[in-house]
Amino acid sequence: MKKTIFLFAFIFLNSFFLIAQDDLMDELNEETKNENSFELPAFKAMKIGNLQSTKVGAKGDLYLYVSHRFGALKDGFDTFFGLDNANTKIQLAYSFWEGTQFTISRESYNRTFASSVKFRLAQQSNKFPVNLTGYGTININTLLDETNFPSLKSTDRYSYAAQLLISRRFSENFSFEIAPSYVRQNLQNLNIVPEAKHNQFALGFGGRQKISKRVSLNAEYIYNISRPNNSPYSDGYAFGVDIETGGHIFQLLFTNAQSTNEPAFITAAEGDLFFGFNIVRVF
């Protein structure tokens, strides 16, 4: 697995030396007259699947994000293939300033409230080879109670994630992203995990391949560098399809993590297969 990950990273970084050989897209013919013209965005949606993309909403844009993950498909008719124990997240995202986006959300998984900030650091152009975006989030688990955790403190409910998102649109149809990630969890349930790992580091990879004007295939993989060998959790992954229809983007996907919040799907992917979707509406 490590060899595969390093191979992905090598291909991504090595491609920077081929910038001069990239064909300019037809849509950018006018922009190339500008000395520092910008490429089209690497990703159309704010998420590849679960993993954040480098896209940041324009100033004044309001996004409504509805994410739904059914239960594990392996449960079959017992839960009607996951229909009975689904997870839903409602998120609002707004950009008060150009290049900076704030979100608030509520997810039924662990009854989690979350807020985040996403900010553009650099854009891909004929002078700079990649898009750089910073992302940070804070999550509050309101499901925890003192019955199961007698010494529970308010700060134990909090978890955090920080990511540096690095993407490049290699051609009109293909984009790729690397996402170094850090997660801090104040509480570790030792009934589930073999040892406490409050601070964890991960490396995410994601890609988008357009197959038509309004349809693309997406995939992502998140390698958790800090996970103990005997952990019950797996590295997170997702794969699916994006469908653009006017002001909406529909993302249909399969994933091994039911939560859509970073501290959960980066560190605690269950390993089962879940079907889900994201619906994005911009106002």
Short mmCIF file of C-alpha atoms in Angstrom, two decimals:
data_model
loop_
_atom_site.label_atom_id
_atom_site.label_comp_id
_atom_site.label_asym_id
_atom_site.label_seq_id
_atom_site.Cartn_x
_atom_site.Cartn_y
_atom_site.Cartn_z
CA MET A 1 0.00 0.00 0.00
CA LYS A 2 2.81 2.43 0.88
CA LYS A 3 4.46 1.79 -2.49
CA THR A 4 1.20 2.64 -4.25
CA ILE A 5 0.83 5.86 -2.26
CA PHE A 6 4.38 6.98 -2.94
CA LEU A 7 3.88 6.15 -6.63
CA PHE A 8 0.81 8.43 -6.74
CA ALA A 9 2.78 11.20 -5.04
CA PHE A 10 5.73 10.77 -7.41
CA ILE A 11 3.49 10.99 -10.47
CA PHE A 12 1.76 14.08 -9.09
CA LEU A 13 4.96 15.95 -8.25
CA ASN A 14 6.85 14.83 -11.33
CA SER A 15 4.10 16.21 -13.55
CA PHE A 16 4.99 19.77 -12.54
CA PHE A 17 7.99 19.56 -14.88
CA LEU A 18 5.64 18.95 -17.79
CA ILE A 19 3.77 22.23 -17.44
CA ALA A 20 5.15 23.61 -20.69
CA GLN A 21 3.76 20.60 -22.56
CA ASP A 22 0.16 20.99 -21.32
CA ASP A 23 -2.38 22.01 -23.96
CA LEU A 24 -4.33 25.15 -23.09
CA MET A 25 -8.06 24.58 -22.90
CA ASP A 26 -10.31 26.25 -25.45
CA GLU A 27 -12.21 28.04 -22.69
CA LEU A 28 -9.06 29.87 -21.64
CA ASN A 29 -8.06 31.32 -24.99
CA GLU A 30 -9.05 34.79 -23.89
CA GLU A 31 -7.49 34.46 -20.44
CA THR A 32 -4.10 33.49 -21.82
CA LYS A 33 -3.73 37.02 -23.13
CA ASN A 34 -3.33 38.01 -19.50
CA GLU A 35 0.22 37.54 -18.22
CA ASN A 36 -0.99 35.76 -15.09
CA SER A 37 -4.15 34.02 -16.36
CA PHE A 38 -5.84 31.43 -14.15
CA GLU A 39 -6.86 27.92 -15.12
CA LEU A 40 -10.41 26.67 -14.73
CA PRO A 41 -11.15 25.12 -11.28
CA ALA A 42 -9.77 21.63 -10.70
CA PHE A 43 -13.08 20.52 -9.13
CA LYS A 44 -16.66 21.69 -9.61
CA ALA A 45 -17.91 20.65 -6.14
CA MET A 46 -16.54 21.56 -2.72
CA LYS A 47 -16.00 17.85 -2.02
CA ILE A 48 -14.58 15.06 -4.14
CA GLY A 49 -16.67 12.55 -2.19
CA ASN A 50 -15.99 12.91 1.51
CA LEU A 51 -12.64 14.64 1.02
CA GLN A 52 -12.61 18.42 0.65
CA SER A 53 -11.59 19.75 -2.76
CA THR A 54 -9.69 22.97 -3.40
CA LYS A 55 -12.85 24.73 -4.60
CA VAL A 56 -13.90 27.82 -2.60
CA GLY A 57 -17.21 29.54 -3.25
CA ALA A 58 -17.23 33.01 -4.79
CA LYS A 59 -17.96 36.06 -2.63
CA GLY A 60 -21.67 36.30 -1.84
CA ASP A 61 -22.48 32.72 -2.89
CA LEU A 62 -24.60 30.66 -0.49
CA TYR A 63 -24.33 26.88 -0.78
CA LEU A 64 -26.77 24.35 0.63
CA TYR A 65 -25.13 20.95 1.00
CA VAL A 66 -27.20 17.84 1.83
CA SER A 67 -25.19 14.67 2.43
CA HIS A 68 -26.85 11.31 3.00
CA ARG A 69 -25.23 7.97 3.76
CA PHE A 70 -27.33 4.85 4.04
CA GLY A 71 -26.38 2.09 6.46
CA ALA A 72 -24.05 -0.79 5.60
CA LEU A 73 -25.13 -2.70 2.50
CA LYS A 74 -24.01 -5.97 4.10
CA ASP A 75 -26.92 -5.81 6.58
CA GLY A 76 -29.25 -6.75 3.75
CA PHE A 77 -32.96 -6.99 4.46
CA ASP A 78 -32.43 -6.59 8.23
CA THR A 79 -32.09 -2.85 7.65
CA PHE A 80 -33.42 -2.91 4.07
CA PHE A 81 -29.87 -2.49 2.78
CA GLY A 82 -29.11 0.44 5.06
CA LEU A 83 -32.36 2.38 4.77
CA ASP A 84 -33.19 2.03 8.49
CA ASN A 85 -29.97 3.48 9.92
CA ALA A 86 -28.99 6.25 7.53
CA ASN A 87 -26.90 9.31 8.35
CA THR A 88 -27.88 12.78 7.10
CA LYS A 89 -25.94 16.03 7.20
CA ILE A 90 -27.24 19.52 6.40
CA GLN A 91 -24.62 22.19 5.74
CA LEU A 92 -24.69 25.87 4.82
CA ALA A 93 -21.62 27.54 3.31
CA TYR A 94 -21.18 31.25 2.65
CA SER A 95 -18.32 33.44 1.42
CA PHE A 96 -18.23 36.88 3.03
CA TRP A 97 -14.98 37.68 1.19
CA GLU A 98 -13.48 36.47 -2.03
CA GLY A 99 -11.41 33.35 -1.40
CA THR A 100 -12.74 32.64 2.12
CA GLN A 101 -15.70 30.41 2.93
CA PHE A 102 -17.40 29.59 6.25
CA THR A 103 -19.73 26.68 6.98
CA ILE A 104 -22.04 25.44 9.71
CA SER A 105 -23.59 21.97 9.75
CA ARG A 106 -25.41 19.34 11.72
CA GLU A 107 -24.97 15.60 11.14
CA SER A 108 -27.05 12.80 12.64
CA TYR A 109 -23.89 10.68 13.10
CA ASN A 110 -23.06 11.21 16.80
CA ARG A 111 -25.46 14.20 16.62
CA THR A 112 -22.51 16.29 15.53
CA PHE A 113 -22.51 20.06 15.11
CA ALA A 114 -19.62 21.47 13.09
CA SER A 115 -18.23 24.69 11.72
CA SER A 116 -15.36 25.23 9.32
CA VAL A 117 -13.37 27.78 7.37
CA LYS A 118 -11.84 27.27 3.94
CA PHE A 119 -9.47 29.78 2.38
CA ARG A 120 -7.70 30.01 -0.95
CA LEU A 121 -3.93 30.43 -0.75
CA ALA A 122 -3.02 30.25 -4.43
CA GLN A 123 -4.57 29.45 -7.80
CA GLN A 124 -3.16 27.43 -10.66
CA SER A 125 -1.97 29.71 -13.44
CA ASN A 126 0.67 29.97 -16.12
CA LYS A 127 2.99 31.18 -13.35
CA PHE A 128 2.03 28.74 -10.59
CA PRO A 129 1.46 24.99 -11.13
CA VAL A 130 -1.14 24.13 -8.47
CA ASN A 131 -4.13 25.29 -6.44
CA LEU A 132 -3.50 25.68 -2.70
CA THR A 133 -6.36 25.82 -0.19
CA GLY A 134 -6.36 25.69 3.61
CA TYR A 135 -9.18 24.06 5.56
CA GLY A 136 -9.99 23.82 9.27
CA THR A 137 -13.00 22.45 11.13
CA ILE A 138 -14.23 21.98 14.68
CA ASN A 139 -16.77 19.26 15.57
CA ILE A 140 -18.91 18.84 18.69
CA ASN A 141 -20.22 15.36 19.53
CA THR A 142 -23.49 15.89 21.43
CA LEU A 143 -24.29 12.17 21.68
CA LEU A 144 -21.74 11.54 24.44
CA ASP A 145 -23.26 11.29 27.91
CA GLU A 146 -22.04 10.79 31.46
CA THR A 147 -23.70 7.38 31.73
CA ASN A 148 -21.05 5.85 29.49
CA PHE A 149 -18.32 8.36 30.41
CA PRO A 150 -18.72 9.31 34.11
CA SER A 151 -15.79 11.74 34.05
CA LEU A 152 -16.92 13.40 30.82
CA LYS A 153 -15.87 17.04 30.41
CA SER A 154 -17.31 19.50 27.93
CA THR A 155 -13.99 19.66 26.06
CA ASP A 156 -14.14 15.88 25.50
CA ARG A 157 -16.89 16.45 22.96
CA TYR A 158 -14.58 18.41 20.66
CA SER A 159 -12.54 17.18 17.73
CA TYR A 160 -10.64 19.15 15.11
CA ALA A 161 -9.16 18.73 11.65
CA ALA A 162 -6.79 20.82 9.55
CA GLN A 163 -5.86 20.19 5.93
CA LEU A 164 -3.66 21.65 3.22
CA LEU A 165 -5.36 20.89 -0.10
CA ILE A 166 -3.09 20.79 -3.16
CA SER A 167 -4.61 20.19 -6.58
CA ARG A 168 -3.78 20.53 -10.24
CA ARG A 169 -5.93 20.42 -13.34
CA PHE A 170 -3.67 18.49 -15.69
CA SER A 171 -5.99 18.71 -18.68
CA GLU A 172 -9.50 19.75 -19.59
CA ASN A 173 -10.78 16.42 -18.27
CA PHE A 174 -8.46 15.30 -15.46
CA SER A 175 -7.68 16.80 -12.03
CA PHE A 176 -5.79 15.38 -9.07
CA GLU A 177 -5.40 16.39 -5.42
CA ILE A 178 -3.17 15.61 -2.45
CA ALA A 179 -4.39 16.50 1.05
CA PRO A 180 -2.01 16.32 4.05
CA SER A 181 -4.31 16.18 7.08
CA TYR A 182 -4.16 16.49 10.86
CA VAL A 183 -6.90 15.37 13.27
CA ARG A 184 -7.15 16.04 16.99
CA GLN A 185 -9.70 14.08 19.07
CA ASN A 186 -9.98 15.02 22.72
CA LEU A 187 -11.72 11.77 23.67
CA GLN A 188 -10.72 8.24 22.66
CA ASN A 189 -13.03 5.33 23.48
CA LEU A 190 -10.67 2.61 24.74
CA ASN A 191 -13.51 0.09 24.53
CA ILE A 192 -13.16 0.37 20.76
CA VAL A 193 -9.59 1.41 19.99
CA PRO A 194 -6.60 -0.47 21.50
CA GLU A 195 -4.73 2.68 22.53
CA ALA A 196 -5.34 6.40 22.74
CA LYS A 197 -4.19 8.33 19.66
CA HIS A 198 -5.43 11.85 20.24
CA ASN A 199 -3.34 13.30 17.41
CA GLN A 200 -3.39 11.59 14.03
CA PHE A 201 -1.89 12.42 10.66
CA ALA A 202 -3.15 11.29 7.28
CA LEU A 203 -2.51 11.79 3.59
CA GLY A 204 -5.47 12.01 1.24
CA PHE A 205 -5.53 11.51 -2.53
CA GLY A 206 -8.39 12.34 -4.86
CA GLY A 207 -9.08 12.62 -8.56
CA ARG A 208 -11.73 13.70 -11.05
CA GLN A 209 -12.12 12.46 -14.62
CA LYS A 210 -14.69 14.15 -16.85
CA ILE A 211 -16.49 11.78 -19.20
CA SER A 212 -18.91 14.32 -20.67
CA LYS A 213 -19.74 18.01 -20.38
CA ARG A 214 -21.78 17.52 -17.20
CA VAL A 215 -20.66 14.13 -15.83
CA SER A 216 -17.42 13.13 -14.11
CA LEU A 217 -16.04 10.13 -12.23
CA ASN A 218 -14.45 10.79 -8.82
CA ALA A 219 -12.35 8.71 -6.44
CA GLU A 220 -10.43 9.32 -3.21
CA TYR A 221 -8.29 7.44 -0.71
CA ILE A 222 -7.07 8.57 2.72
CA TYR A 223 -4.03 6.87 4.22
CA ASN A 224 -3.93 7.23 8.02
CA ILE A 225 -0.26 7.35 8.96
CA SER A 226 -0.87 7.23 12.73
CA ARG A 227 -3.35 4.36 13.08
CA PRO A 228 -2.21 1.42 15.27
CA ASN A 229 -1.85 -1.91 13.47
CA ASN A 230 -4.57 -3.55 15.58
CA SER A 231 -7.12 -0.77 15.12
CA PRO A 232 -10.63 -1.88 14.09
CA TYR A 233 -10.83 1.00 11.61
CA SER A 234 -9.70 1.20 7.99
CA ASP A 235 -8.28 3.83 5.67
CA GLY A 236 -11.14 5.82 4.19
CA TYR A 237 -12.09 5.73 0.53
CA ALA A 238 -14.93 6.78 -1.75
CA PHE A 239 -15.73 6.53 -5.44
CA GLY A 240 -18.66 7.77 -7.46
CA VAL A 241 -20.04 10.08 -10.11
CA ASP A 242 -20.85 13.82 -10.30
CA ILE A 243 -23.82 15.02 -12.35
CA GLU A 244 -24.22 18.76 -13.00
CA THR A 245 -27.71 20.14 -13.67
CA GLY A 246 -27.92 23.91 -13.72
CA GLY A 247 -27.44 25.23 -10.19
CA HIS A 248 -27.25 21.72 -8.71
CA ILE A 249 -24.53 19.11 -8.46
CA PHE A 250 -25.56 15.54 -7.61
CA GLN A 251 -22.83 13.29 -6.27
CA LEU A 252 -23.63 9.56 -6.08
CA LEU A 253 -20.99 7.51 -4.30
CA PHE A 254 -19.91 4.41 -2.42
CA THR A 255 -17.71 4.78 0.65
CA ASN A 256 -16.45 2.80 3.65
CA ALA A 257 -17.19 5.66 6.09
CA GLN A 258 -20.71 6.60 7.12
CA SER A 259 -19.79 9.98 8.59
CA THR A 260 -19.02 12.91 6.29
CA ASN A 261 -17.11 14.94 8.93
CA GLU A 262 -13.31 14.95 8.66
CA PRO A 263 -12.40 13.79 12.21
CA ALA A 264 -14.61 10.73 11.71
CA PHE A 265 -14.01 9.56 8.15
CA ILE A 266 -10.25 10.21 8.34
CA THR A 267 -9.71 8.28 11.59
CA ALA A 268 -12.71 5.95 11.96
CA ALA A 269 -13.81 4.53 8.61
CA GLU A 270 -15.78 1.43 9.55
CA GLY A 271 -14.67 -0.69 6.61
CA ASP A 272 -18.21 -1.60 5.53
CA LEU A 273 -19.61 -0.37 2.22
CA PHE A 274 -22.13 2.45 2.32
CA PHE A 275 -24.06 3.99 -0.55
CA GLY A 276 -24.78 7.69 -0.37
CA PHE A 277 -25.20 10.97 -2.15
CA ASN A 278 -24.42 14.67 -1.86
CA ILE A 279 -26.72 17.33 -3.28
CA VAL A 280 -25.25 20.80 -3.76
CA ARG A 281 -27.35 23.89 -4.50
CA VAL A 282 -25.86 27.33 -4.95
CA PHE A 283 -27.89 30.52 -4.50
#
